[in-house]
PDB file of C-alpha atoms in Angstrom:
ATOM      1  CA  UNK A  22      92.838  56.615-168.938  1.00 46.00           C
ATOM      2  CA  UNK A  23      93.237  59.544-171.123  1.00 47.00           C
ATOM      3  CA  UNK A  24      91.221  62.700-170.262  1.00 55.00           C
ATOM      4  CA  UNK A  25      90.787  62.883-174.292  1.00 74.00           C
ATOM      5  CA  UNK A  26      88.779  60.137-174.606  1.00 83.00           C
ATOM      6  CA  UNK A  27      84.731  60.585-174.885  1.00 94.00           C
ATOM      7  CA  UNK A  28      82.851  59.877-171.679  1.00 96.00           C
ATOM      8  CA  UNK A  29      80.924  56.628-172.830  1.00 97.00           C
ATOM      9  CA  UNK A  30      84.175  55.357-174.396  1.00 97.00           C
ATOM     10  CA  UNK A  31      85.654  55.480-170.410  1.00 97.00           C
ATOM     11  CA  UNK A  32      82.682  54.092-169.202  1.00 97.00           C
ATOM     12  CA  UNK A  33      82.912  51.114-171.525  1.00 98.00           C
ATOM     13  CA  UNK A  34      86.417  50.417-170.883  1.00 98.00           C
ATOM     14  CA  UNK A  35      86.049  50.700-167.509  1.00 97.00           C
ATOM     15  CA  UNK A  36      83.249  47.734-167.487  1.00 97.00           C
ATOM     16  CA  UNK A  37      86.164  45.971-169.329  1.00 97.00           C
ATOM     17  CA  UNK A  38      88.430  46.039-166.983  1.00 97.00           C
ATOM     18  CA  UNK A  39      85.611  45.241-164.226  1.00 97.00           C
ATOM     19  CA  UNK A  40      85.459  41.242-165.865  1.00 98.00           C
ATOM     20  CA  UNK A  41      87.547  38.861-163.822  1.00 98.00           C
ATOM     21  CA  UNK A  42      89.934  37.058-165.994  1.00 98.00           C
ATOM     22  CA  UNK A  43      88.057  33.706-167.157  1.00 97.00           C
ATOM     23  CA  UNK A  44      85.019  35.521-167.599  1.00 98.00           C
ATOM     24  CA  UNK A  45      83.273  37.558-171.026  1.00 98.00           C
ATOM     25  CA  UNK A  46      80.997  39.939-171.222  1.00 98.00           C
ATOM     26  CA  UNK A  47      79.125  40.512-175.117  1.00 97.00           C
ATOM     27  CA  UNK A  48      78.996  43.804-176.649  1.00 97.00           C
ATOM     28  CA  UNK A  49      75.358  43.815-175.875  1.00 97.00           C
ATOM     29  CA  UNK A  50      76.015  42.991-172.231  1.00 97.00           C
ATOM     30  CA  UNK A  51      78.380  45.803-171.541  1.00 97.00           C
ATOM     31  CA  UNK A  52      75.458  47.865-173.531  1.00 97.00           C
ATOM     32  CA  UNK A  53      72.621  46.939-171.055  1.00 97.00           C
ATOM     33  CA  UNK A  54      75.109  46.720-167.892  1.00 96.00           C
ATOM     34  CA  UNK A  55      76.123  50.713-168.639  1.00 96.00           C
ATOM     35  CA  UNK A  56      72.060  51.329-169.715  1.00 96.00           C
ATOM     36  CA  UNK A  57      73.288  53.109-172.831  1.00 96.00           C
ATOM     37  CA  UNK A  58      74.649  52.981-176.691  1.00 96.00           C
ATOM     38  CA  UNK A  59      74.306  49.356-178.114  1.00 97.00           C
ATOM     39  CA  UNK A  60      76.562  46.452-179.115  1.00 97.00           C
ATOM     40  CA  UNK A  61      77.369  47.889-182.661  1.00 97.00           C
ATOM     41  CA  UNK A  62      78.345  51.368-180.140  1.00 97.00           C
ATOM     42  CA  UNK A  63      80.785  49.294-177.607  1.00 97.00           C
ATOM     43  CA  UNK A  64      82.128  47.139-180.661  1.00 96.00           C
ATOM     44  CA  UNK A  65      83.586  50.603-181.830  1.00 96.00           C
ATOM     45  CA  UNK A  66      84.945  51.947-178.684  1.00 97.00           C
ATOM     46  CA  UNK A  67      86.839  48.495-178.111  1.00 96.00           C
ATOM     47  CA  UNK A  68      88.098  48.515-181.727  1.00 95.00           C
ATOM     48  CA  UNK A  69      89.299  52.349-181.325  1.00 96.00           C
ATOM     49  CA  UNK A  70      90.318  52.353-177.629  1.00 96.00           C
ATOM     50  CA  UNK A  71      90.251  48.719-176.149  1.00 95.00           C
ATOM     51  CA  UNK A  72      94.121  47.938-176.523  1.00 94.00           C
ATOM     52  CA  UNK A  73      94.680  49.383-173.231  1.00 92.00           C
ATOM     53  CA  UNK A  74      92.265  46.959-171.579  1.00 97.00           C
ATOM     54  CA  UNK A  75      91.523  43.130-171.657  1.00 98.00           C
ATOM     55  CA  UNK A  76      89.422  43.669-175.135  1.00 97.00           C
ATOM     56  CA  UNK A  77      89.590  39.285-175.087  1.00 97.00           C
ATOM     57  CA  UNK A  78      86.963  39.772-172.541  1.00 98.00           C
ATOM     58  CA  UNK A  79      84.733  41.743-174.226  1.00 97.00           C
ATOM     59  CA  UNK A  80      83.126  39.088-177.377  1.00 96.00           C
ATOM     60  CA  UNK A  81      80.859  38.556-179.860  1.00 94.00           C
ATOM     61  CA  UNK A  82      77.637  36.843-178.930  1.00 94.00           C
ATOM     62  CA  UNK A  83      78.336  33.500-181.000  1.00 93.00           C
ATOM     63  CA  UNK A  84      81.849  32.865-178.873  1.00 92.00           C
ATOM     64  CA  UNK A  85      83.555  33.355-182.182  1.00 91.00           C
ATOM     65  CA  UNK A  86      86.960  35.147-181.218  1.00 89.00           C
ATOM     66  CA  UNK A  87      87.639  38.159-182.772  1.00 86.00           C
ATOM     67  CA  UNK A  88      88.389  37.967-186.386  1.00 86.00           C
ATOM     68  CA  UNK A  89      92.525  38.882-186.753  1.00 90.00           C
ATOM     69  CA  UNK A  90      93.095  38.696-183.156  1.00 93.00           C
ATOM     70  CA  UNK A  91      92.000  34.954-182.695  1.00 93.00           C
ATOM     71  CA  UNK A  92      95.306  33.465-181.541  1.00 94.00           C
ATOM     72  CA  UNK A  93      95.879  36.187-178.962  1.00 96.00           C
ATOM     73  CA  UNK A  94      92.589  35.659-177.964  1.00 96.00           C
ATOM     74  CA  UNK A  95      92.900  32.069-177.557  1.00 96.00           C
ATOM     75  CA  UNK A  96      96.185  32.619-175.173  1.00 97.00           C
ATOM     76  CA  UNK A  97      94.456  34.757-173.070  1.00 97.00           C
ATOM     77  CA  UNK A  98      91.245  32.183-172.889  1.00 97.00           C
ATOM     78  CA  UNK A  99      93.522  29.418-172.203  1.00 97.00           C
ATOM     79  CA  UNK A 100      96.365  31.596-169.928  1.00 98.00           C
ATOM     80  CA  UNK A 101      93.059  32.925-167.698  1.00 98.00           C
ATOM     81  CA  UNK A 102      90.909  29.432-167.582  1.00 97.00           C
ATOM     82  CA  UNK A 103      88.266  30.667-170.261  1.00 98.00           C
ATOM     83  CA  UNK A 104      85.451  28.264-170.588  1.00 97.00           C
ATOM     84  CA  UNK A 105      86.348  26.353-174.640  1.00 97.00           C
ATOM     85  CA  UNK A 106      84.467  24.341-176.701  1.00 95.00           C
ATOM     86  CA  UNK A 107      85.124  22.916-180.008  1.00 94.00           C
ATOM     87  CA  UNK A 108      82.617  22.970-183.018  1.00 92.00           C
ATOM     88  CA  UNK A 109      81.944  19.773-184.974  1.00 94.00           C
ATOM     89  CA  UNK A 110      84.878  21.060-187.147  1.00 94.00           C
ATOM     90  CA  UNK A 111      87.216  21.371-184.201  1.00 92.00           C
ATOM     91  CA  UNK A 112      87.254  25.273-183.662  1.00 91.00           C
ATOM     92  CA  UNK A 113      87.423  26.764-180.499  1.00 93.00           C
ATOM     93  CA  UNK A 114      84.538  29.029-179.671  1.00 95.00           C
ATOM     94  CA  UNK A 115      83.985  30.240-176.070  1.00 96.00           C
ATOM     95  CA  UNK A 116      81.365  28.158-174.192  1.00 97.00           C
ATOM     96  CA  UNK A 117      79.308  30.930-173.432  1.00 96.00           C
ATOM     97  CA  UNK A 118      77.015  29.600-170.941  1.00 95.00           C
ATOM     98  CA  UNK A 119      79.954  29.067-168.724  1.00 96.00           C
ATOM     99  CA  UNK A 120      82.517  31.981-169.384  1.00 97.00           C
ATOM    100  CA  UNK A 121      79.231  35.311-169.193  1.00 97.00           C
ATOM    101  CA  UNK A 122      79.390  37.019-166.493  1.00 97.00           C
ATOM    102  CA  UNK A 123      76.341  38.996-165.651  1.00 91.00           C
ATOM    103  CA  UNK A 124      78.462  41.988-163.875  1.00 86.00           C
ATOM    104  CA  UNK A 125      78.130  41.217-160.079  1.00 82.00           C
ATOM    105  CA  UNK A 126      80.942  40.558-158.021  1.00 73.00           C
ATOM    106  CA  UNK A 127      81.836  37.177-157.922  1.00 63.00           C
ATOM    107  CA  UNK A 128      79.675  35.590-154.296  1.00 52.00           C
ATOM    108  CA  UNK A 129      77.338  38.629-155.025  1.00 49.00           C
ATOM    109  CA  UNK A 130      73.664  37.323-155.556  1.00 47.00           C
ATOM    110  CA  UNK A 131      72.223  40.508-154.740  1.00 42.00           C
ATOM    111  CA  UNK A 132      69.892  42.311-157.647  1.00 42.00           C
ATOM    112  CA  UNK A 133      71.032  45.469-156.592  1.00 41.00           C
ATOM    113  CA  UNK A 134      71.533  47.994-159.595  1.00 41.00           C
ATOM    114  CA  UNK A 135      74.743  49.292-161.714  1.00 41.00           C
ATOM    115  CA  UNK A 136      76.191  52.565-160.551  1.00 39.00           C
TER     116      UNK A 136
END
């Protein structure tokens, strides 16, 4: 990463990069995982620095892909084994209850605190 960028824009990315493929994180988890800034806060640093990172993994709340980018979005999903589901009008939103992960390693079912 680029010595450039700010300090909580490296700590978000590197959270990013921390999610196993088939797995999301919200903006609002990546928030309360790094115990700073907010959804609207990580929302920006993807959308200004996330290219060089899997930004599919990082989503909106709802499991709507992200608006302009859905198709790539989707081939990653699919590509990586992303938990789908289809509204009653047939489209695909991440199934959300399946496809968050809460940050541990997978096998990890400790409690024990971010670093």
């Amino acid at each position: 990463m680029s010595e450039e960028l700010p300090a909580y824009a490296e700590r978000v990315l590197e959270v990013a990069e921390r999610i196993p493929p088939g797995r999301v994180m919200t903006y609002g988890d990546v928030a309360e995982w790094l115990g700073e800034g907010g959804p609207r806060q990580v929302g920006r640093v993807m959308a200004l620095y996330g290219g060089a990172v899997p930004w599919w993994r990082v989503v909106r709340a709802d499991g709507v892909p992200l608006p302009g980018s859905e198709r790539r979005a989707l081939e990653h999903y699919r590509t990586e084994g992303t938990p789908l589901r289809e509204t009653p009008s047939g489209e695909p939103r991440l199934a959300m209850r399946r496809a968050r992960w809460d940050g541990r390693e997978e096998g990890d079912g400790g409690d024990e605190a971010h670093t």
